[in-house]
Coordinates of C-alpha atoms (C1' of nucleotides) in Angstrom, one line a residue:
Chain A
X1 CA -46.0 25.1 19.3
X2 CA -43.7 24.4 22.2
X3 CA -41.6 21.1 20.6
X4 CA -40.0 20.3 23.8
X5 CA -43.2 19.9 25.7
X6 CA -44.9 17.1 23.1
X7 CA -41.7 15.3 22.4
X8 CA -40.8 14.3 25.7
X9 CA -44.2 12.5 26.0
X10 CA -44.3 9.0 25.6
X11 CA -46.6 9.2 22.3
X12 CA -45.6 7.3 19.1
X13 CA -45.0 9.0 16.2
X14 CA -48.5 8.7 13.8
X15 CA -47.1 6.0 11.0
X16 CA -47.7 8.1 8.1
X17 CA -45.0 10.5 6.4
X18 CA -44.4 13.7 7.7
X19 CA -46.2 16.1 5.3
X20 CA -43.5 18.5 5.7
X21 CA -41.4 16.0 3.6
X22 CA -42.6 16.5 0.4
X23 CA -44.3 13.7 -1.5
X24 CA -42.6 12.3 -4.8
X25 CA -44.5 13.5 -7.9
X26 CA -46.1 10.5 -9.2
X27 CA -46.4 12.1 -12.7
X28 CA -43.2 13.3 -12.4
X29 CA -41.7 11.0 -12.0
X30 CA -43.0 8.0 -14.3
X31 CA -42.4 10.4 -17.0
X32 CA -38.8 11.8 -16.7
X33 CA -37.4 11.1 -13.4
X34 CA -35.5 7.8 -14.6
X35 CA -38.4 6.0 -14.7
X36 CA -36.7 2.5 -15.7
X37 CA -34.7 2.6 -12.4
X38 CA -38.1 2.6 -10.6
X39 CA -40.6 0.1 -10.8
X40 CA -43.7 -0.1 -8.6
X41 CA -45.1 -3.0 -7.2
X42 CA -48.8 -4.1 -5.8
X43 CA -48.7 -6.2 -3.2
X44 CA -51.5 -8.4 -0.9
X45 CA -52.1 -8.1 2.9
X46 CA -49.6 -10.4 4.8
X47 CA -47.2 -10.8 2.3
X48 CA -43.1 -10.0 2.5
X49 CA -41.8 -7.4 0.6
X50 CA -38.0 -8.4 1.9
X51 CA -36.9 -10.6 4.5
X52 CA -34.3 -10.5 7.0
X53 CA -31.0 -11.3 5.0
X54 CA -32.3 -10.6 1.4
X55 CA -29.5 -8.2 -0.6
X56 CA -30.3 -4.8 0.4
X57 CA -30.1 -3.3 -3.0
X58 CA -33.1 -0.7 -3.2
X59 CA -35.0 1.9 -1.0
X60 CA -39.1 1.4 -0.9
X61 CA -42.1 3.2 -0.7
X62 CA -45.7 2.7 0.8
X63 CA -48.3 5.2 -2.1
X64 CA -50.9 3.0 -0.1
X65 CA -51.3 0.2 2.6
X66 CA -49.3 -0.1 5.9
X67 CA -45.9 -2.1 6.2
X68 CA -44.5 -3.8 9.3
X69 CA -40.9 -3.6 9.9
X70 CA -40.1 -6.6 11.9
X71 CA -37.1 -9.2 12.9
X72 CA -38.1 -13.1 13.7
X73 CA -36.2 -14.9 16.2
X74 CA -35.1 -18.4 15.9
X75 CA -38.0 -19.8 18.8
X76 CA -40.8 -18.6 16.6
X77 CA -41.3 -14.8 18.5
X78 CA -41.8 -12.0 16.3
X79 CA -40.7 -8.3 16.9
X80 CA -42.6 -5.6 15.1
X81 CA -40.0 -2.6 15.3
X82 CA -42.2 -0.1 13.2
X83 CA -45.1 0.6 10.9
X84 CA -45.1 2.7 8.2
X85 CA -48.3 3.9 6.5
X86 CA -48.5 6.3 2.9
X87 CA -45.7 8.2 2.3
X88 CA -43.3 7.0 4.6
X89 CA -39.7 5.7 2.9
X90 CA -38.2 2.2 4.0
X91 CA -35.5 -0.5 3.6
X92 CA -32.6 1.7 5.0
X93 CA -30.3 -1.2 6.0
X94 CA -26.3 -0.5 7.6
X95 CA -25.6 -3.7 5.8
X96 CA -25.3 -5.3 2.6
X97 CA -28.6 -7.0 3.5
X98 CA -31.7 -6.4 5.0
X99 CA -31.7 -6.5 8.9
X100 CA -35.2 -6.4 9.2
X101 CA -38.0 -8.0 7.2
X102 CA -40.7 -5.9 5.6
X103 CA -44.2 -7.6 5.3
X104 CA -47.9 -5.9 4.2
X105 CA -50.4 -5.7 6.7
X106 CA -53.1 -4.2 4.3
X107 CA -53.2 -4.2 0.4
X108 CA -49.9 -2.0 -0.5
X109 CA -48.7 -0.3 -3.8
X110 CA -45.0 -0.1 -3.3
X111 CA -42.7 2.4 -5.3
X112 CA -38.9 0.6 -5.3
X113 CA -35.7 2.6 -6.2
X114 CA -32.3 1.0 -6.8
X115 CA -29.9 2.2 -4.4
X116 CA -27.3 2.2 -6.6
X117 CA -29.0 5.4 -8.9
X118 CA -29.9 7.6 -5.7
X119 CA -26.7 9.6 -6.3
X120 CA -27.7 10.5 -9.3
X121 CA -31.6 11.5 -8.2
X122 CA -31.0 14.2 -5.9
X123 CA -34.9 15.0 -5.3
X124 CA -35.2 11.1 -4.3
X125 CA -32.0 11.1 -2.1
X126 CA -33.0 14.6 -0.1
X127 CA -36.2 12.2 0.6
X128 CA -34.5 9.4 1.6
X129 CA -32.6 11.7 4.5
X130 CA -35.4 13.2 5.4
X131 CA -37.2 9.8 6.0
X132 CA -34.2 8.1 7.6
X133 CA -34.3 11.1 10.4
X134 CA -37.6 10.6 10.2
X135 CA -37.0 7.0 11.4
X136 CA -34.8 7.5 13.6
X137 CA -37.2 10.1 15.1
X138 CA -39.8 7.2 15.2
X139 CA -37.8 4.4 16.8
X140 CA -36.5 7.0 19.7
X141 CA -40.6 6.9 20.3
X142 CA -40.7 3.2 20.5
X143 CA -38.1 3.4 22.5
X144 CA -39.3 5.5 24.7
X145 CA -43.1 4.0 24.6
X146 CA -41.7 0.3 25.3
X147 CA -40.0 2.6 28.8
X148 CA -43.2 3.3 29.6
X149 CA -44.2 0.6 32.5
X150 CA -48.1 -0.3 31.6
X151 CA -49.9 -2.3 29.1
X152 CA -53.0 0.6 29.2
X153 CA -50.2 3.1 28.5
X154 CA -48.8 1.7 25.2
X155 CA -52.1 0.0 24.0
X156 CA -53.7 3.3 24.6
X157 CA -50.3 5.3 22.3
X158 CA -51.2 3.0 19.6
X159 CA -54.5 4.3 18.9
X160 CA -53.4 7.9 19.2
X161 CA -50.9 7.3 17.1
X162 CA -53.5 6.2 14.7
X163 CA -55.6 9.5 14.6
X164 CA -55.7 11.3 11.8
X165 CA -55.6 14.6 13.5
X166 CA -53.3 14.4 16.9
X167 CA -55.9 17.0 18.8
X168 CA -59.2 14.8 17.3
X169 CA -62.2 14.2 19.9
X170 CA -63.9 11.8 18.2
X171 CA -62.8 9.9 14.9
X172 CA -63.0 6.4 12.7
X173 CA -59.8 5.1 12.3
X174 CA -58.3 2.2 10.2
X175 CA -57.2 -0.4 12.6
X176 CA -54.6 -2.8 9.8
X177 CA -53.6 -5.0 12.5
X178 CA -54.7 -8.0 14.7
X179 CA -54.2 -8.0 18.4
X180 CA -51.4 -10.4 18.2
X181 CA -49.5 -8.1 15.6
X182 CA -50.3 -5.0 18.3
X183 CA -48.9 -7.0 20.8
X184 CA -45.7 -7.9 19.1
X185 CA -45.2 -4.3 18.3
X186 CA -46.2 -3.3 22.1
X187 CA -43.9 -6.0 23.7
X188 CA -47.6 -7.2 25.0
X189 CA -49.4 -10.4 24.9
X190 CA -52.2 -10.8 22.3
X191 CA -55.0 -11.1 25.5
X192 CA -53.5 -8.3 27.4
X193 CA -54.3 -6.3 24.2
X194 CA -57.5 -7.4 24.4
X195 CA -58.3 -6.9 27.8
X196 CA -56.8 -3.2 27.6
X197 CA -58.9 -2.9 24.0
X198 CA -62.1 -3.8 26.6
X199 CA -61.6 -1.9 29.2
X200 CA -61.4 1.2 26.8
X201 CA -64.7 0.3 25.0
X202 CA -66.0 0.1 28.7
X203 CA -64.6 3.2 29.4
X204 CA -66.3 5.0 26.6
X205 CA -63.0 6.1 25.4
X206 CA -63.8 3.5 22.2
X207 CA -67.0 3.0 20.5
X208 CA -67.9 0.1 19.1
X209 CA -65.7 -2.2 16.2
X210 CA -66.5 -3.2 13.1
X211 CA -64.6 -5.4 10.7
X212 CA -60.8 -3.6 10.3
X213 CA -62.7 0.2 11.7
X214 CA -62.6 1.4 15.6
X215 CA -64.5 4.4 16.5
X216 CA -62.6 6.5 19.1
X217 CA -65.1 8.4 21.1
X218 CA -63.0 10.5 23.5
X219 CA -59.8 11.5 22.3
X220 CA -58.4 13.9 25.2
X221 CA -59.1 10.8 27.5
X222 CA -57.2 8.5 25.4
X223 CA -54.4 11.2 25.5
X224 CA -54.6 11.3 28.9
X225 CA -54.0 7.5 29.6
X226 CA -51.3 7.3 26.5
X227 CA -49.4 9.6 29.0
X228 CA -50.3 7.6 32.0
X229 CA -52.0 10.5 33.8
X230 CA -54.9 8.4 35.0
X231 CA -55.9 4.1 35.1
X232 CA -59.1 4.1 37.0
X233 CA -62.5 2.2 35.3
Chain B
X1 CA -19.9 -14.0 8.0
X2 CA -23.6 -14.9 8.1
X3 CA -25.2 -11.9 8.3
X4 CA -28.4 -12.9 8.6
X5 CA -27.7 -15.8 11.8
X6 CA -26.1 -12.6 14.1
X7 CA -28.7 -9.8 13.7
X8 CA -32.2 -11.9 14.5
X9 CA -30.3 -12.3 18.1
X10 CA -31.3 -9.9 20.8
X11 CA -27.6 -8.2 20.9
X12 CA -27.2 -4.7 21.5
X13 CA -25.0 -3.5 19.1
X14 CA -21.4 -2.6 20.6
X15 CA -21.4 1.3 21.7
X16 CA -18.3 2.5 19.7
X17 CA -18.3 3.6 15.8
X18 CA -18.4 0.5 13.1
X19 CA -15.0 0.3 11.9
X20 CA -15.9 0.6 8.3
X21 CA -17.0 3.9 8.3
X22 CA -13.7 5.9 8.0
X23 CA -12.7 8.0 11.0
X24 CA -11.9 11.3 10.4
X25 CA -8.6 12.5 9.8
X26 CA -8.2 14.7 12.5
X27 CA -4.6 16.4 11.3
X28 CA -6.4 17.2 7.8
X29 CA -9.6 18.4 9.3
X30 CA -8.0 20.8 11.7
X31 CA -5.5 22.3 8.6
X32 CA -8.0 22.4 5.8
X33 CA -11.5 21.0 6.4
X34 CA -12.8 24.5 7.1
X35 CA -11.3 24.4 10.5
X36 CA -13.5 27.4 11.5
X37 CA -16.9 25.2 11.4
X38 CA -15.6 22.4 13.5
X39 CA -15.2 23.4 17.1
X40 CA -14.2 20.8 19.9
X41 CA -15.5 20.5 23.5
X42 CA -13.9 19.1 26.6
X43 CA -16.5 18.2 28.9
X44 CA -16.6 17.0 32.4
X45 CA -18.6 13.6 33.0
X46 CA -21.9 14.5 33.8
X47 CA -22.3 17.2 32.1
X48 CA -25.1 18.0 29.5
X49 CA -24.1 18.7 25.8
X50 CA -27.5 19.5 25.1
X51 CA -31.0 19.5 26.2
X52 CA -34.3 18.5 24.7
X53 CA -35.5 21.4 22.9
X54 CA -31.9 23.1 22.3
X55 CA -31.9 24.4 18.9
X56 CA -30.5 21.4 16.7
X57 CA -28.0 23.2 14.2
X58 CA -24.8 21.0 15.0
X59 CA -23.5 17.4 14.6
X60 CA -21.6 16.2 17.5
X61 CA -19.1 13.2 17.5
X62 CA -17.4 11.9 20.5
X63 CA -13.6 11.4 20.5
X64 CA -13.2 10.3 23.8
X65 CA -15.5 9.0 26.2
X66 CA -19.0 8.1 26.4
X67 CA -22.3 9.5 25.9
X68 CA -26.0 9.2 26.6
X69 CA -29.1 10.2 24.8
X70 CA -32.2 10.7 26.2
X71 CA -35.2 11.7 27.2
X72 CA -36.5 12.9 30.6
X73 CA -40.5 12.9 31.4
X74 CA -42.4 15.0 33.4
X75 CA -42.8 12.9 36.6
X76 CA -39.2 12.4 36.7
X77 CA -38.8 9.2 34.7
X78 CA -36.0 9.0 33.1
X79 CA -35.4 6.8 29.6
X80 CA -32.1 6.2 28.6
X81 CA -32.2 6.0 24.5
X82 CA -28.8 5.5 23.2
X83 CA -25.0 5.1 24.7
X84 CA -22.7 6.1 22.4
X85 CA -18.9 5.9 22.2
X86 CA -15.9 6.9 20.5
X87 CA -16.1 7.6 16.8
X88 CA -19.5 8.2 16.8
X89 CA -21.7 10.8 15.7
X90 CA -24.7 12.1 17.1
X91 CA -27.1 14.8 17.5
X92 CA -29.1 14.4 14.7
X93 CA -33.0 15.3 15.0
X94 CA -35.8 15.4 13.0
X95 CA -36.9 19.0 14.2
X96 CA -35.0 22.8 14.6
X97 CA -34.8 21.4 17.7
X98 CA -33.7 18.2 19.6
X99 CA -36.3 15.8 20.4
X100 CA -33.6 14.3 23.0
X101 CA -31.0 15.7 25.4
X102 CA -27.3 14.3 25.4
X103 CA -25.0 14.2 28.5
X104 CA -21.6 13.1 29.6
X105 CA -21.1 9.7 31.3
X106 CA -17.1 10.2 31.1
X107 CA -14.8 12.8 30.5
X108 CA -15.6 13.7 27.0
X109 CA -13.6 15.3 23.6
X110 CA -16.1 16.0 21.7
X111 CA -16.0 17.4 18.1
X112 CA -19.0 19.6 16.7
X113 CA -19.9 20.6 13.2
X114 CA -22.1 22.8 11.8
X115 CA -24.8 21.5 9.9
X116 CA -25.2 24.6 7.8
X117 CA -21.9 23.9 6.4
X118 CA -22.2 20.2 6.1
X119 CA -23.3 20.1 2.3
X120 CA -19.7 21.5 1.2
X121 CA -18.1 19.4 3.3
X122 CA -18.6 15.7 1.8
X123 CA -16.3 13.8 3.6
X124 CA -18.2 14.7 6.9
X125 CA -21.7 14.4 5.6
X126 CA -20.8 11.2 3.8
X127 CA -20.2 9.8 7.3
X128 CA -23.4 12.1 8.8
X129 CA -24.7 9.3 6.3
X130 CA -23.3 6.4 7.5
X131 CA -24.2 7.4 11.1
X132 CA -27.7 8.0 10.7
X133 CA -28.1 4.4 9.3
X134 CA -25.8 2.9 12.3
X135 CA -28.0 4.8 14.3
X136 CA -31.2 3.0 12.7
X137 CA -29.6 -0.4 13.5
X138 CA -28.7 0.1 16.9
X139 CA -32.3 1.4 17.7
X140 CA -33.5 -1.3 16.0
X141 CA -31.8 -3.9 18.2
X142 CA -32.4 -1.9 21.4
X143 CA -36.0 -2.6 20.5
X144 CA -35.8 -5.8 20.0
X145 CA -33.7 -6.4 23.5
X146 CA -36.3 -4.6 25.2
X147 CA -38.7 -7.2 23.4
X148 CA -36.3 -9.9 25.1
X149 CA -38.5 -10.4 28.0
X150 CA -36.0 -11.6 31.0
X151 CA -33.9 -9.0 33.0
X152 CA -31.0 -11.6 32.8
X153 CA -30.8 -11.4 28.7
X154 CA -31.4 -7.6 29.0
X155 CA -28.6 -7.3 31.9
X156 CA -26.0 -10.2 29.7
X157 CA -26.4 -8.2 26.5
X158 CA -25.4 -4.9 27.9
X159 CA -22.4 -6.4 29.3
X160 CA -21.9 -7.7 25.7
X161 CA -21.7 -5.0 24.2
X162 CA -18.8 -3.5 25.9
X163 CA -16.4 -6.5 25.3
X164 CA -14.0 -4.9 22.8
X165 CA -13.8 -8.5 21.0
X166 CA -17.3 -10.1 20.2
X167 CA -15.7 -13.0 20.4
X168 CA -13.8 -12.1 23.7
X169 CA -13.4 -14.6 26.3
X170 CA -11.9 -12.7 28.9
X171 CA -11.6 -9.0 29.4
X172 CA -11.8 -6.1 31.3
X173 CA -13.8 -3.5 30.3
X174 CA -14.8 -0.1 31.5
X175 CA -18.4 0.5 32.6
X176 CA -19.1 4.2 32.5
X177 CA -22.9 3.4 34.0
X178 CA -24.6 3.6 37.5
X179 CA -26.8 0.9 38.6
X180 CA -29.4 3.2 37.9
X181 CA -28.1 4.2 34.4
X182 CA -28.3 0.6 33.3
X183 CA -31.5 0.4 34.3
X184 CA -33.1 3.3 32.7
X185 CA -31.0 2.2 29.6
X186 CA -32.8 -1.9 29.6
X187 CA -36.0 -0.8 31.4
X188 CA -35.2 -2.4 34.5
X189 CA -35.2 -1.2 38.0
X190 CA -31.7 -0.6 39.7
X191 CA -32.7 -3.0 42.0
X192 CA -33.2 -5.6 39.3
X193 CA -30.1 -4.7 37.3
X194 CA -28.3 -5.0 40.7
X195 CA -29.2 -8.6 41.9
X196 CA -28.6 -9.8 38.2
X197 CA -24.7 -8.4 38.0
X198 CA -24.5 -10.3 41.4
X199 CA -26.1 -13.0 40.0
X200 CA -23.6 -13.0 37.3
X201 CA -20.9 -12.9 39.7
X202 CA -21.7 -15.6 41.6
X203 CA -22.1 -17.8 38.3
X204 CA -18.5 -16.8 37.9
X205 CA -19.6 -14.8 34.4
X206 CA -18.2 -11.6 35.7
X207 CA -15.6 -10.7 38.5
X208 CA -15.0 -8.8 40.9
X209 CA -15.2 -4.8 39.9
X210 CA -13.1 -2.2 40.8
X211 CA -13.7 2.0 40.3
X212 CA -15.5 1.8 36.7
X213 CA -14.1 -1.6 35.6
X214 CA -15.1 -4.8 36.0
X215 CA -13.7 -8.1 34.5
X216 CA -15.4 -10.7 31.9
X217 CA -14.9 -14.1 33.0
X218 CA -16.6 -15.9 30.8
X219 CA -17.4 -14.5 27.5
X220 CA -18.9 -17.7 25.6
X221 CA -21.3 -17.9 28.2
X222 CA -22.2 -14.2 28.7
X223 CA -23.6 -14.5 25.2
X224 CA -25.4 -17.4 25.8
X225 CA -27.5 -15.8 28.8
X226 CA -27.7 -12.9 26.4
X227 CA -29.6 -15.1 24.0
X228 CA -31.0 -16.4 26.4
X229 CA -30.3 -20.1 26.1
X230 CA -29.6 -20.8 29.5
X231 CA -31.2 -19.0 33.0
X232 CA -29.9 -21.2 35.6
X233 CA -27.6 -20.5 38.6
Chain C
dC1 C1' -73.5 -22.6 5.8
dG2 C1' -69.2 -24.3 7.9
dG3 C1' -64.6 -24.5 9.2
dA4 C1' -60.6 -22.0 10.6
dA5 C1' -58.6 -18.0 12.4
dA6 C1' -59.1 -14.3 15.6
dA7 C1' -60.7 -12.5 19.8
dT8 C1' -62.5 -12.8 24.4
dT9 C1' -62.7 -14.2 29.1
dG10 C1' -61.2 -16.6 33.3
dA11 C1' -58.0 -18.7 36.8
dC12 C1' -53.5 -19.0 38.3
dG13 C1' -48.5 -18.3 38.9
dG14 C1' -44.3 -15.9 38.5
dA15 C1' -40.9 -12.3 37.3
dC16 C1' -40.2 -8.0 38.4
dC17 C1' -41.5 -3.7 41.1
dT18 C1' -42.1 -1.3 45.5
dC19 C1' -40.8 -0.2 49.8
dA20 C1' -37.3 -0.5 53.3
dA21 C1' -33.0 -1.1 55.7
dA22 C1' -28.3 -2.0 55.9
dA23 C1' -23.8 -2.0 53.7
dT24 C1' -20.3 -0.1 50.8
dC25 C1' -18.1 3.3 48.2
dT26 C1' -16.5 8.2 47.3
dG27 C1' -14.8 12.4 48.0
dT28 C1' -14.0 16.3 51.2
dG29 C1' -12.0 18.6 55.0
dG30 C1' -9.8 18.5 59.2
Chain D
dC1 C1' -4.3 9.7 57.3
dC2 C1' -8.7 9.6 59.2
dA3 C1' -13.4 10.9 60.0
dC4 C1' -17.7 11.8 58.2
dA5 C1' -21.6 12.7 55.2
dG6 C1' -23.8 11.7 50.9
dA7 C1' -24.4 8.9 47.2
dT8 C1' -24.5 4.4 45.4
dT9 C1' -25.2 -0.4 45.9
dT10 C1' -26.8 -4.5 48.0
dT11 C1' -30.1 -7.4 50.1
dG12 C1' -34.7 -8.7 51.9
dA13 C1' -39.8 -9.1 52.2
dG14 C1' -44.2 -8.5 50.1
dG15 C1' -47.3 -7.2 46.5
dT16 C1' -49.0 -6.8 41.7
dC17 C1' -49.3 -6.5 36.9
dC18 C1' -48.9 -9.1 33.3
dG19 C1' -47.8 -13.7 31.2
dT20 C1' -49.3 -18.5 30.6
dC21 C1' -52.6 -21.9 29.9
dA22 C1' -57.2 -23.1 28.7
dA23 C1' -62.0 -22.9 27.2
dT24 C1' -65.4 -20.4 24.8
dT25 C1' -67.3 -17.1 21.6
dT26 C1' -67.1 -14.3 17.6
dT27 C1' -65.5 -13.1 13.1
dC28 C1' -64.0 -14.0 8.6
dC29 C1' -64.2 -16.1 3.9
dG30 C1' -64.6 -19.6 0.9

DNA sequence: CGGAAAATTGACGGACCTCAAAATCTGTGG
DNA sequence: CCACAGATTTTGAGGTCCGTCAATTTTCCG
């Protein structure tokens, strides 16, 4: 696969772990891998797992459930800077405390590991590289998305980003968020979300919605528009 | 200092290495820090480092001068990811190969280590470390300044971060950017990022430039604009 | 079923982009 | 030192995509 031809194109990174990384063994490590330094946490929809200035004194885990990684300003706008889905490693902070807050958007179960013990637990400290390139990876696509001049553009990246396969046609994907929380992380407005989500169900390029579930119908299309290559009805 | 009160603002984090991660000691490095792996570069501004899709098996830091990473699309678009100055490392990338190019904006020395050999070197991937999180940060706050929505906050927070002080109330600094650098750095048009800096100089916020410098009038109110608390003229 | 939250849809305005031309800066060679 | 060509910057006029405001409909859960 030709890496420099997909990476300079403005597609988000999917939010789930990259399975090349390879996954903490539950079993493992509840049984022998200091198991009192970790703990593991179950967690609602909407609620923080840290906020912006909380001691930054561990390194988490989505097993399952998505997490936003966001910053609120003092006038009461929100920034989602990523979202992390199963697998993925978070709470990296250059501080003492948090920079970011970290809030569920579905139902999570959260694996926590003291910072202070990751010296010591070199299979969960090779992971924690790995994921922080990993984010770093991820934010130089957000970066490079927000570049990207239309609302169609990013709105359609989001929902590849979603796929379960990057080359699916058709597929039904788990949509966690509302259209206000897409266009906080899209730098959009809530109804230019909306309008973008309708113009792609009128295109054909969605199906039909139901509850938190989006059927996409053509997946090369919605390629196609995520890289700005066409905008006509 | 109130950690959390700074970071919610939309300030670009200043382009040179945080202070508290130790430099380098060059002397030692060059006489017993396995002289052989670290290699050093003088290049010409302008110049590329390396390209998207270059084989990634070095970590770069810049000694002197500045640098850019980022991405070039297909139609010609180009998005500016990342300026980095002295002391800082970069290069890192998720892949064999870079998912970003890196080029020259001034006269660089430039310092290159191998990342085979970084495991027996500690004192360089300690701060291989420590860069990757810095790295994490600044994305993080280039995404939120892009989620700023004027072009006046955008353009006052670049200027920001090159005041050598925070705090600074007057200075000259050196602006190693085009018109057109800035704005593929704050997704702006040159055009845009143009009428602002005269908008600026008119407001008496920045003087007159010469060559590659231009002076800081007004620092306290610089940041303001930058946080947006105040758009008139 | 019913109230609240979320999503949709419409009309309007504005900040920024596009296109274009003029002015200024920079470096090179005579 | 000056002339000149190319690149960069400035400035202007006009258009548009998206944001703002508002009303309505749909969905979600208790």
């Amino acid at each position: 696969m030709d890496v420099a031809a997909k990476s300079h194109l403005p597609h988000l990174s999917p939010f789930v772990a990259d399975p090349r990384v390879p996954p903490i063994d539950l079993e493992r490590l509840a049984d022998r891998d200091a198991p009192e330094a970790a703990w593991s946490l179950r967690i609602p929809a909407r609620h923080t797992i840290f906020a912006e200035g909380d001691p930054a004194d561990g390194v988490f885990e989505t097993s399952e459930g998505s997490v936003m990684i966001l910053r609120r300003l003092p006038d009461g706008r929100r920034k989602i800077i990523d979202i992390v889905g199963p697998g993925c490693l978070f709470g990296f902070s250059k501080e003492r405390r948090h920079d970011c807050s970290a809030e569920s958007l579905s139902p999570c179960m959260i694996f926590a590991y003291e910072r202070a013990t990751l010296p010591w637990r070199p299979t969960i400290s090779a992971r924690v590289s790995a994921a922080m390139i990993n984010e770093i990876h991820r934010l130089r696509d957000v970066i490079a998305l927000l570049g990207c001049k239309t609302a169609m553009e990013r709105v359609a990246s989001f929902f590849v980003a979603l796929l379960p396969d990057p080359d699916a046609r058709r597929a039904t994907v788990a949509v966690p968020v509302t259209r206000g929380e897409m266009a906080d992380y899209l730098d959009l407005t809530l109804e230019t979300v909306s309008r973008n989500v309708a113009k792609l169900k009128r295109m054909s390029v969605l199906g039909e919605e139901e509850s938190d579930e989006i059927k996409v119908l053509d997946g090369a299309r919605l390629r196609a528009l995520a890289r700005g290559e066409e905008a006509e009805e």
